[in-house]
CSV table of C-alpha atoms and ligand atoms in Angstrom, one decimal:
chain,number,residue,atom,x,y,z
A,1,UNK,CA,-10.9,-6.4,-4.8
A,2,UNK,CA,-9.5,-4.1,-1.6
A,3,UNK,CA,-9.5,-1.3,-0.3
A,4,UNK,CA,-7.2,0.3,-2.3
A,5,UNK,CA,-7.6,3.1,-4.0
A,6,UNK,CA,-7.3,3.0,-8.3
A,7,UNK,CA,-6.3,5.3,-10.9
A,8,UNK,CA,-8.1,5.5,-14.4
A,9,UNK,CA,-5.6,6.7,-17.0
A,10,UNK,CA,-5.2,6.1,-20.9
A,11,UNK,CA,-1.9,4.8,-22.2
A,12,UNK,CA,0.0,7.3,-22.7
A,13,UNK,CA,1.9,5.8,-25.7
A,14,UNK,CA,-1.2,5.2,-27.3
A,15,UNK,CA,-2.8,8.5,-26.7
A,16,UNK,CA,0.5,10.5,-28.1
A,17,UNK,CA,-0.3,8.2,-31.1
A,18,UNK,CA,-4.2,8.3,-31.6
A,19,UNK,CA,-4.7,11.3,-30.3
A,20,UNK,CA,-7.8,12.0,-28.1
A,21,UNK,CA,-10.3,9.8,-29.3
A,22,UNK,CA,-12.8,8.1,-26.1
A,23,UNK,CA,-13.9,5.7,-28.9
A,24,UNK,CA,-10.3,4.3,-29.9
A,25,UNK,CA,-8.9,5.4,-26.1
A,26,UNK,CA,-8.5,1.7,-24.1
A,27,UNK,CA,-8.1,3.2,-20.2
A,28,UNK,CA,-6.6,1.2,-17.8
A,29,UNK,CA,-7.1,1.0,-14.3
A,30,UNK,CA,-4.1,0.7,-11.9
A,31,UNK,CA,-3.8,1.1,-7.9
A,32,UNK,CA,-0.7,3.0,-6.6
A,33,UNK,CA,2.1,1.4,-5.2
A,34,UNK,CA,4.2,2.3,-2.1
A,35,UNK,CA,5.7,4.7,-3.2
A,36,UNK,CA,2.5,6.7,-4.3
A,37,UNK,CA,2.7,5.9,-8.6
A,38,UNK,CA,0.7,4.0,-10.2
A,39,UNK,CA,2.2,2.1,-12.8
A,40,UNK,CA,0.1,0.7,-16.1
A,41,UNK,CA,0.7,-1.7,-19.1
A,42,UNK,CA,-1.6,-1.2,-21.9
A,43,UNK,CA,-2.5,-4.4,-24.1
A,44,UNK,CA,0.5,-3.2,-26.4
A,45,UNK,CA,2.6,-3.7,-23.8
A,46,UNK,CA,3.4,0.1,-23.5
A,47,UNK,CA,4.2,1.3,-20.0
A,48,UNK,CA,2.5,4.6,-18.8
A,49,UNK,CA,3.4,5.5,-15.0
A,50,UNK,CA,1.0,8.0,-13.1
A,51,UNK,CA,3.1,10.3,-10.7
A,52,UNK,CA,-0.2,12.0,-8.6
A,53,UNK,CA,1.2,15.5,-7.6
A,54,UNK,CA,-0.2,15.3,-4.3
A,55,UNK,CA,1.6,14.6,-1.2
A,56,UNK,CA,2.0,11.5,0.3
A,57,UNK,CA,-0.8,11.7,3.0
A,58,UNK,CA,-3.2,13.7,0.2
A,59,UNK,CA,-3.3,10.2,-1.9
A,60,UNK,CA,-3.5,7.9,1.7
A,61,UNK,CA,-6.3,10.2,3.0
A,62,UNK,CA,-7.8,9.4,-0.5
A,63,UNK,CA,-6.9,5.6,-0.6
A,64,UNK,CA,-8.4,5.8,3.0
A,65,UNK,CA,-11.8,7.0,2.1
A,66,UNK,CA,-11.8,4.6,-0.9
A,67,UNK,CA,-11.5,1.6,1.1
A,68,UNK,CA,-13.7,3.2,4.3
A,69,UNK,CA,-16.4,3.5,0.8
A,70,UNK,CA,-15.6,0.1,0.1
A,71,UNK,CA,-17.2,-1.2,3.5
A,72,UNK,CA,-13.5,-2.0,4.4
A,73,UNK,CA,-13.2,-0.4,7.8
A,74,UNK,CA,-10.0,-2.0,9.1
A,75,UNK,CA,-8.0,-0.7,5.9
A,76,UNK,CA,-10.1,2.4,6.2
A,77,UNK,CA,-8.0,2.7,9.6
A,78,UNK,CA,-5.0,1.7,8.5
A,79,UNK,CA,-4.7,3.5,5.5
A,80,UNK,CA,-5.8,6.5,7.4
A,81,UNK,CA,-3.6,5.7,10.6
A,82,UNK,CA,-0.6,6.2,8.1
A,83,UNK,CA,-2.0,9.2,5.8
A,84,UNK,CA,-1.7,11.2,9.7
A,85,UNK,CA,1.9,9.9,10.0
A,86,UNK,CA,3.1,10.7,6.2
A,87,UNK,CA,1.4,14.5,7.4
A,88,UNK,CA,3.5,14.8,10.4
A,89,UNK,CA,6.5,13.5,8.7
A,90,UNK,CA,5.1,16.6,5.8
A,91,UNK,CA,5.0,19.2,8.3
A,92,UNK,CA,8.5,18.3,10.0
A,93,UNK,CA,10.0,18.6,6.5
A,94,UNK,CA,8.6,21.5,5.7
A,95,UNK,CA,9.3,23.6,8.8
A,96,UNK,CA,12.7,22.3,8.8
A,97,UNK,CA,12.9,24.0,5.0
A,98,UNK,CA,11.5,26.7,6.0
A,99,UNK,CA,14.4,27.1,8.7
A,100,UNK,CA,16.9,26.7,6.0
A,101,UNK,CA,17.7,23.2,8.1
A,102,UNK,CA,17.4,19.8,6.2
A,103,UNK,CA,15.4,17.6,7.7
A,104,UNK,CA,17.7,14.8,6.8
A,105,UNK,CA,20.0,15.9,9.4
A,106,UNK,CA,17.9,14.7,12.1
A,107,UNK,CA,15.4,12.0,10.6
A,108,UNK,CA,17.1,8.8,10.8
A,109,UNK,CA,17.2,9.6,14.8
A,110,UNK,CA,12.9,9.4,14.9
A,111,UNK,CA,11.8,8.0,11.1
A,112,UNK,CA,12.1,4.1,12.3
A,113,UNK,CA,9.4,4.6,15.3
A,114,UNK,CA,5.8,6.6,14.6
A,115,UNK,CA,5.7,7.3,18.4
A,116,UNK,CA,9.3,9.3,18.0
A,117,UNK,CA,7.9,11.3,14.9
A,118,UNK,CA,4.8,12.0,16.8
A,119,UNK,CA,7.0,13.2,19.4
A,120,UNK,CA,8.9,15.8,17.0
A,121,UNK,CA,5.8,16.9,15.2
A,122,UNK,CA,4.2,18.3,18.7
A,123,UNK,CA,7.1,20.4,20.1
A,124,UNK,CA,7.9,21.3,16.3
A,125,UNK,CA,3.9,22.2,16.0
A,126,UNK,CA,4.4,24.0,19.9
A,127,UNK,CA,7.4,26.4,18.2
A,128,UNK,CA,5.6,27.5,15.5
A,129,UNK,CA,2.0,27.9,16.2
A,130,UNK,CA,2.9,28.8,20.2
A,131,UNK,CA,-0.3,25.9,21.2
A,132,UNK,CA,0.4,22.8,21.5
A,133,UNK,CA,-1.5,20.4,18.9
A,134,UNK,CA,-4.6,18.9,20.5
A,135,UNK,CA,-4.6,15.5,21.9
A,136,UNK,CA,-4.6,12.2,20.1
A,137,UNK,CA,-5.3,9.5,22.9
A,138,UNK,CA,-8.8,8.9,21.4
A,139,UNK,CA,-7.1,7.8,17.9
A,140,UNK,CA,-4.6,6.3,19.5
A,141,UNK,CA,-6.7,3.8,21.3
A,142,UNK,CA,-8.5,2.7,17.7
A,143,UNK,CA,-5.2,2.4,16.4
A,144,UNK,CA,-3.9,-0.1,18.6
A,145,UNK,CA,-6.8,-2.3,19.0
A,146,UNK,CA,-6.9,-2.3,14.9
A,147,UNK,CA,-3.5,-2.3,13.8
A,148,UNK,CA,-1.9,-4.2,17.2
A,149,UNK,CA,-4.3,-6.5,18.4
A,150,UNK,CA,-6.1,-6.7,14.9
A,151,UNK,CA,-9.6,-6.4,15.8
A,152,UNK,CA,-12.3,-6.0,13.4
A,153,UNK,CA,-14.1,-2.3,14.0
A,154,UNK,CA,-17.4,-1.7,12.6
A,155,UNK,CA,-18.1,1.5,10.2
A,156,UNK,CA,-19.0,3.9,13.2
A,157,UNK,CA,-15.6,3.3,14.4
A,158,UNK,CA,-14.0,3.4,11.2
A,159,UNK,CA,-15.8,6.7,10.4
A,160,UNK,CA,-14.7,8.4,13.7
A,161,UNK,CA,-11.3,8.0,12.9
A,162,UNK,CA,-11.6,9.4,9.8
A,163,UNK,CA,-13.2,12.3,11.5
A,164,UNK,CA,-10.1,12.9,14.1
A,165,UNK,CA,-7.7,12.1,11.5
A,166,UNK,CA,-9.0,14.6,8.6
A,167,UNK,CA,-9.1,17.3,11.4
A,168,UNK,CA,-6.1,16.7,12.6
A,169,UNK,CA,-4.6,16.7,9.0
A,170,UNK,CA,-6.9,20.2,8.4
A,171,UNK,CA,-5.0,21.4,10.9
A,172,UNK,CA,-1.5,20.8,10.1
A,173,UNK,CA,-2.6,22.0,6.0
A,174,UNK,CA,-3.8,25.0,7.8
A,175,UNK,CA,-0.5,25.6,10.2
A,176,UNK,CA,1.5,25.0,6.3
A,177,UNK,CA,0.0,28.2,4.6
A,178,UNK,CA,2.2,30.4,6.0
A,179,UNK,CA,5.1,28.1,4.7
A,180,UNK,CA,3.8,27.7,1.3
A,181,UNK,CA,6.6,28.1,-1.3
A,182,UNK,CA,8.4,25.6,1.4
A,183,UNK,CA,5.7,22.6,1.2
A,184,UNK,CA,5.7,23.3,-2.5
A,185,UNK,CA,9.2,23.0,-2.8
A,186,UNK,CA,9.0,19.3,-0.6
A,187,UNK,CA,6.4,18.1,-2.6
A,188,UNK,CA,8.5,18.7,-5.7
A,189,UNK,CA,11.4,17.2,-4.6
A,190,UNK,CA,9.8,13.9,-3.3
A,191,UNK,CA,8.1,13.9,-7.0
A,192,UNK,CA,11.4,14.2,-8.5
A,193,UNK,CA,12.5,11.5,-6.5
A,194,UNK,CA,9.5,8.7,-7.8
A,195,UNK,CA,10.4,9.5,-11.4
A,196,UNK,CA,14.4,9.3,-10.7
A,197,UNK,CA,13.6,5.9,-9.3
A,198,UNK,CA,11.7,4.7,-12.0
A,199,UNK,CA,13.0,1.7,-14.5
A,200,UNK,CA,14.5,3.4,-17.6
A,201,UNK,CA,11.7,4.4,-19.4
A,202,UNK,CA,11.0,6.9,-22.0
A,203,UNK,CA,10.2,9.9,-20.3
A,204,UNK,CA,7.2,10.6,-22.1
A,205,UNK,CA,5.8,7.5,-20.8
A,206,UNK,CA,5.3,9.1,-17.4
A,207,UNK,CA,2.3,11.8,-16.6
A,208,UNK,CA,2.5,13.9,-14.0
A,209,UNK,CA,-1.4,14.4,-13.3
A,210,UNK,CA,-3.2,16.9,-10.3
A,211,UNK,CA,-5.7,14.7,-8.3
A,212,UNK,CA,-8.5,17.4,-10.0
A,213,UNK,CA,-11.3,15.1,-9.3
A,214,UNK,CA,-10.9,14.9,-5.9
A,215,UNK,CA,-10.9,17.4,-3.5
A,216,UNK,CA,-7.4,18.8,-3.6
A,217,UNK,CA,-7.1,22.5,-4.3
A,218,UNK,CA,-3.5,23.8,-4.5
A,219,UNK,CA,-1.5,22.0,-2.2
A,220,UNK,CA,-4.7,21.5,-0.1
A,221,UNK,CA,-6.7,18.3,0.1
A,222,UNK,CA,-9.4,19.8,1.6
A,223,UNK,CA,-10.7,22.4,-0.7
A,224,UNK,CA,-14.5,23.1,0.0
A,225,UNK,CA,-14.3,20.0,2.4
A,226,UNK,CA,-15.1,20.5,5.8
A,227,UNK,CA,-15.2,16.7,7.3
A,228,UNK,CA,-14.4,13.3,6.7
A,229,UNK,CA,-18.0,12.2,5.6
A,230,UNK,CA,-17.9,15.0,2.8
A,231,UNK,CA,-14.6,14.0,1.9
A,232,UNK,CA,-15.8,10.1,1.3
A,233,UNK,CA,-18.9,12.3,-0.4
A,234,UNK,CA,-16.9,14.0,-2.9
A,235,UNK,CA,-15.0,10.4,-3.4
A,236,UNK,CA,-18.5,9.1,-4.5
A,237,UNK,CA,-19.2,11.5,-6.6
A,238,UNK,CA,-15.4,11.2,-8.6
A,239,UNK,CA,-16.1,7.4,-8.8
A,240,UNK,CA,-20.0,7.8,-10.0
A,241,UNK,CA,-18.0,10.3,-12.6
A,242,UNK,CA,-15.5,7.7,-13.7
A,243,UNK,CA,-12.9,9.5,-12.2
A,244,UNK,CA,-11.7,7.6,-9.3
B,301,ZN,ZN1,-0.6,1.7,-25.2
């Protein structure tokens, strides 16, 4: 196995047609694809797709912890590296919405470089919190000797960049209350978008589910949470459940 983080589901086909019953109920485990589903065939061959309604780095900070739980630390990084980009690109989005300005307009200009985005999310962060955000150099340097010169870090490391990046993600959530109804709206159209792009498929083979075992609350993935280690706490505790 990976790192990557799995999904337990029934088939939903099956389930509309037994009804809740854990004795007949096969579930199947599935791990989510790029795009953030996760997609299932049961031994009937009946396709059930999972759209998490989470965003984009709320699932990666999960699939993150997974694998740093796992033991592996260099997908731990990685995983986690790009949960702090998909929550930069979040907060861009959202205060562009939140201007009545589409994002769009301007994304194609930073969205190919991760240095560029950076770049927009801390003078976008400066306008509307009046600080600047504080400084990354610290992950920055575990980044590049993971991701660029592909070195092999140990769990300490690992585990302090899972510290700096859940901070650094607390603190974007936190700047996003004020723009609730905004990063609602985001999140609902980027879930629109997975199912649009979906193989036909009868509709009611897709479930929209809340990541309730984890530690989202709202549009919040920290919830009671107040550090990394918790987090990957609360992740043991799903999976000792059978939730995760
Ligand atoms: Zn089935």
């Amino acid at each position: 196995m990976d790192g990557n983080m799995r999904w337990k589901t029934p088939c939903v086909q099956c389930f509309d047609e037994l009804g809740f019953d854990t004795k007949k109920m096969s579930f199947l485990m599935g791990e989510f694809d790029e795009e953030g589903r996760v997609r299932l065939v049961c031994e009937k061959q009946h396709n059930t797709v999972v759209i998490v309604d989470a965003t984009r780095h709320q699932i990666l900070l999960t699939s993150g912890g997974t694998a740093f739980l796992s033991g592996f630390a260099n997908e731990a990084v990685a995983m986690l590296n790009t949960a702090l980009e998909r929550a930069y690109e979040h907060f861009i989005r959202v205060v562009c919405r939140a201007k009545g300005i589409d994002a769009k307009l301007a994304w194609p200009q930073v969205g190919a470089q991760s240095e560029r985005q950076f770049g927009a999310f801390v003078f976008l962060y400066l306008l509307t919190e009046g600080v600047a955000p504080p400084q990354a150099s610290e992950l920055a340097a575990i980044r590049n000797r993971v991701v660029h010169k592909g070195e092999i870090v140990n769990d300490r490391v690992a585990r302090t960049f899972g510290e700096e990046v859940f901070k650094r993600i607390q603190l974007i959530e936190t700047a996003l209350h004020k723009y609730a109804d905004q990063a609602r709206a985001e999140l609902e159209e980027q879930l629109v978008a997975q199912e649009a792009s979906l193989p036909a498929m009868p509709t009611s083979a897709v479930a929209r589910v809340k990541m309730t075992s984890l530690e989202v609350s709202g549009d919040q993935v920290i919830g009671k949470v107040k550090s990394f280690g918790d987090f990957v706490e609360s992740l043991k505790d799903a999976r000792l459940k059978g939730m995760a």
